[in-house]
mmCIF file of C-alpha atoms in Angstrom:
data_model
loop_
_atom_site.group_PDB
_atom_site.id
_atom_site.type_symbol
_atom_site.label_atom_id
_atom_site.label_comp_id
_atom_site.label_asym_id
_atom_site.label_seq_id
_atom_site.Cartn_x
_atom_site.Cartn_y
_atom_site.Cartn_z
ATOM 1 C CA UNK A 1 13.317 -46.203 -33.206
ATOM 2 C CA UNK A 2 12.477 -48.398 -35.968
ATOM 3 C CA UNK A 3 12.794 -47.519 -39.512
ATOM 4 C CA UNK A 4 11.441 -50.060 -42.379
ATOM 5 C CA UNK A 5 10.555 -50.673 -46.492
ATOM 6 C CA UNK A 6 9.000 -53.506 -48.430
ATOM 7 C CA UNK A 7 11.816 -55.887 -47.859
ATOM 8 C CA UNK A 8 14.648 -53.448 -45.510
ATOM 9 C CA UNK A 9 13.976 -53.399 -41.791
ATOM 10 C CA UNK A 10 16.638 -51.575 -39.238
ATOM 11 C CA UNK A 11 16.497 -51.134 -35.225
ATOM 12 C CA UNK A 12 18.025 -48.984 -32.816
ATOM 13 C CA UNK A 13 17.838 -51.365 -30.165
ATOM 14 C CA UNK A 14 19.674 -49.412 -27.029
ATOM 15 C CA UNK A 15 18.399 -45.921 -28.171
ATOM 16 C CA UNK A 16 21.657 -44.171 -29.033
ATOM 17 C CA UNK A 17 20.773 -43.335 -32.090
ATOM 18 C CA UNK A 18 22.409 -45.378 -34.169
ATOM 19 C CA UNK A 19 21.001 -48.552 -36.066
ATOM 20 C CA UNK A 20 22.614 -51.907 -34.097
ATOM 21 C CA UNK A 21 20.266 -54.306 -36.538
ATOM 22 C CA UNK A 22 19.807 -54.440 -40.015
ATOM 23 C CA UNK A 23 17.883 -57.166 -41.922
ATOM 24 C CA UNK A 24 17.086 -57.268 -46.083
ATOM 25 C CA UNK A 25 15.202 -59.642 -47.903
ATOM 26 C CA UNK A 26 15.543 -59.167 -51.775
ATOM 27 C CA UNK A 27 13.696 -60.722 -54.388
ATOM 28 C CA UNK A 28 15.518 -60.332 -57.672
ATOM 29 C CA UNK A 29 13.522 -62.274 -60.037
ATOM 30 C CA UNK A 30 9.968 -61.314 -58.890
ATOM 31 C CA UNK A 31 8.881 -65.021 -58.152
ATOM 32 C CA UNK A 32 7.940 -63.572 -54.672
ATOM 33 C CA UNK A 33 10.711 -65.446 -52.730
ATOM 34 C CA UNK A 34 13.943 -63.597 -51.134
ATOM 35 C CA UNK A 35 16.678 -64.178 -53.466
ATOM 36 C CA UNK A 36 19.511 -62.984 -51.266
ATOM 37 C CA UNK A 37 19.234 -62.073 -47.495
ATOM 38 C CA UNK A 38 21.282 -59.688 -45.466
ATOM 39 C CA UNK A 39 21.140 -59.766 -41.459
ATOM 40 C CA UNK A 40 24.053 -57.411 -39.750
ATOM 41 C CA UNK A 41 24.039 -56.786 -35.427
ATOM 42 C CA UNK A 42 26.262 -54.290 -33.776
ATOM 43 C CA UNK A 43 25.993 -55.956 -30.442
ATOM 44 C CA UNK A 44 28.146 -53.881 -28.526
ATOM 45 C CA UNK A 45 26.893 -50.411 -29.768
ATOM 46 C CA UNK A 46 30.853 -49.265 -31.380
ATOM 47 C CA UNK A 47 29.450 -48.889 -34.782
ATOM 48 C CA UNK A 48 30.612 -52.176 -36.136
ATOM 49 C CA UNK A 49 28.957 -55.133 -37.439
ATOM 50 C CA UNK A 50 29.927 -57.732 -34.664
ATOM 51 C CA UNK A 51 27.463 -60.687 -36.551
ATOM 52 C CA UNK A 52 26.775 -60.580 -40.026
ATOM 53 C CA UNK A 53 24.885 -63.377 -42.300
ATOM 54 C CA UNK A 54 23.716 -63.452 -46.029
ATOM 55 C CA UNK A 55 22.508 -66.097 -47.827
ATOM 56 C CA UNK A 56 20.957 -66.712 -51.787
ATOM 57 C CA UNK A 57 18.369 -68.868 -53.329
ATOM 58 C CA UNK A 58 20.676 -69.127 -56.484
ATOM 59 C CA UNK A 59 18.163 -71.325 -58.051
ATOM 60 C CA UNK A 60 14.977 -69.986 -57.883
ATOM 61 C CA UNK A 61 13.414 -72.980 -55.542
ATOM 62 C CA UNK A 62 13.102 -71.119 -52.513
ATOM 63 C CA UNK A 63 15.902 -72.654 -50.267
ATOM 64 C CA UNK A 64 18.801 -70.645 -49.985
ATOM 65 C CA UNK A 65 21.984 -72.768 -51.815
ATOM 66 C CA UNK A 66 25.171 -70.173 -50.839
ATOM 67 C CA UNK A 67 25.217 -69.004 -47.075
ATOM 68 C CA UNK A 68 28.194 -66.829 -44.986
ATOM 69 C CA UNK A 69 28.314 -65.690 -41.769
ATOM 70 C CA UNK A 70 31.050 -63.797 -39.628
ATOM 71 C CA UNK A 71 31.001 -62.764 -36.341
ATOM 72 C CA UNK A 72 33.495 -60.379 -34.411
ATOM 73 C CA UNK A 73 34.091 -61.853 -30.714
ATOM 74 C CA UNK A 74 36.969 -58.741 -29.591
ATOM 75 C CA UNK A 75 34.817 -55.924 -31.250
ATOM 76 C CA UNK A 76 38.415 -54.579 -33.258
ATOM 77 C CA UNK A 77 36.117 -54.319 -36.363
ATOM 78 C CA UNK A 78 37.702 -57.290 -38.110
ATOM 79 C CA UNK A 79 36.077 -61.136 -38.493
ATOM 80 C CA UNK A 80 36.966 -63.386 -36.230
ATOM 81 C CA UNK A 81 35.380 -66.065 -37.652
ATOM 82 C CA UNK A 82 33.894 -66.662 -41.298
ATOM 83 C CA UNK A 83 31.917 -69.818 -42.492
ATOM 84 C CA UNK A 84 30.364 -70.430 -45.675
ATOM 85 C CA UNK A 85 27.792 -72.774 -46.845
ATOM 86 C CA UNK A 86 26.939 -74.354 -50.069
ATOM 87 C CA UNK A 87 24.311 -76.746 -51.051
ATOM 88 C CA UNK A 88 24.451 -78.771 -54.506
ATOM 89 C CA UNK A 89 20.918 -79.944 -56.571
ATOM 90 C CA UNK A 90 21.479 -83.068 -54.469
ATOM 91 C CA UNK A 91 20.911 -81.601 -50.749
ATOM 92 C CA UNK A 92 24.461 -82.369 -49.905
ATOM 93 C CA UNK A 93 25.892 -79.211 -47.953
ATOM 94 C CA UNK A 94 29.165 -78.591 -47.981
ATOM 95 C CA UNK A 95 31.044 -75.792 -45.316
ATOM 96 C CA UNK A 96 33.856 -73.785 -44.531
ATOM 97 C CA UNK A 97 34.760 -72.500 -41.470
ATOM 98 C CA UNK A 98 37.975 -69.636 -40.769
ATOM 99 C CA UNK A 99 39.366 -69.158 -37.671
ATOM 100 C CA UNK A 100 41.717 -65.771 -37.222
ATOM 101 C CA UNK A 101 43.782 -65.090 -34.474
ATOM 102 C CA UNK A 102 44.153 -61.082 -32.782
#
């Protein structure tokens, strides 16, 4: 089952029913490029995001400048892992990655 908009797009990718991807593209300032991106997968078909990325195009050049991503490796419902990503006017990128123990 597939279910989609002009810039939302979700999958029910084991047929249970329930949506296990979710992608969204928005554009914000209507200069026709995605201003923030969502991505979420429920791998394991519990009900809880076990990936997850956004990202934003916080400048209007189309590259995305701010990123995070967290994924859920023992399917409790809480991150695992986190990392963020930043890049400055320059191209330098700068990250930071969280570990969390169960």
């Amino acid at each position: 089952m597939v279910y989609s908009s002009s810039n939302e797009y979700y999958q029910d990718t084991n047929g249970d029913g329930q949506i296990d991807y979710a992608y969204g593209s928005y554009d914000t300032d209507g200069d026709g490029y995605a201003d923030t991106t969502v991505e979420v997968w429920d791998t394991d078909g519990d009900g809880y995001a076990d990936v997850s990325t956004a990202y934003a195009d916080t400048n209007g050049d189309g590259y995305a400048d701010v990123g995070y991503g967290a994924v859920d490796y023992d399917g409790d419902g809480s991150a695992d892992y986190e990392v963020t990503a930043s890049q400055d006017e320059y191209g330098n990128i700068s990250t930071s990655e969280t570990y969390y123990s169960a």
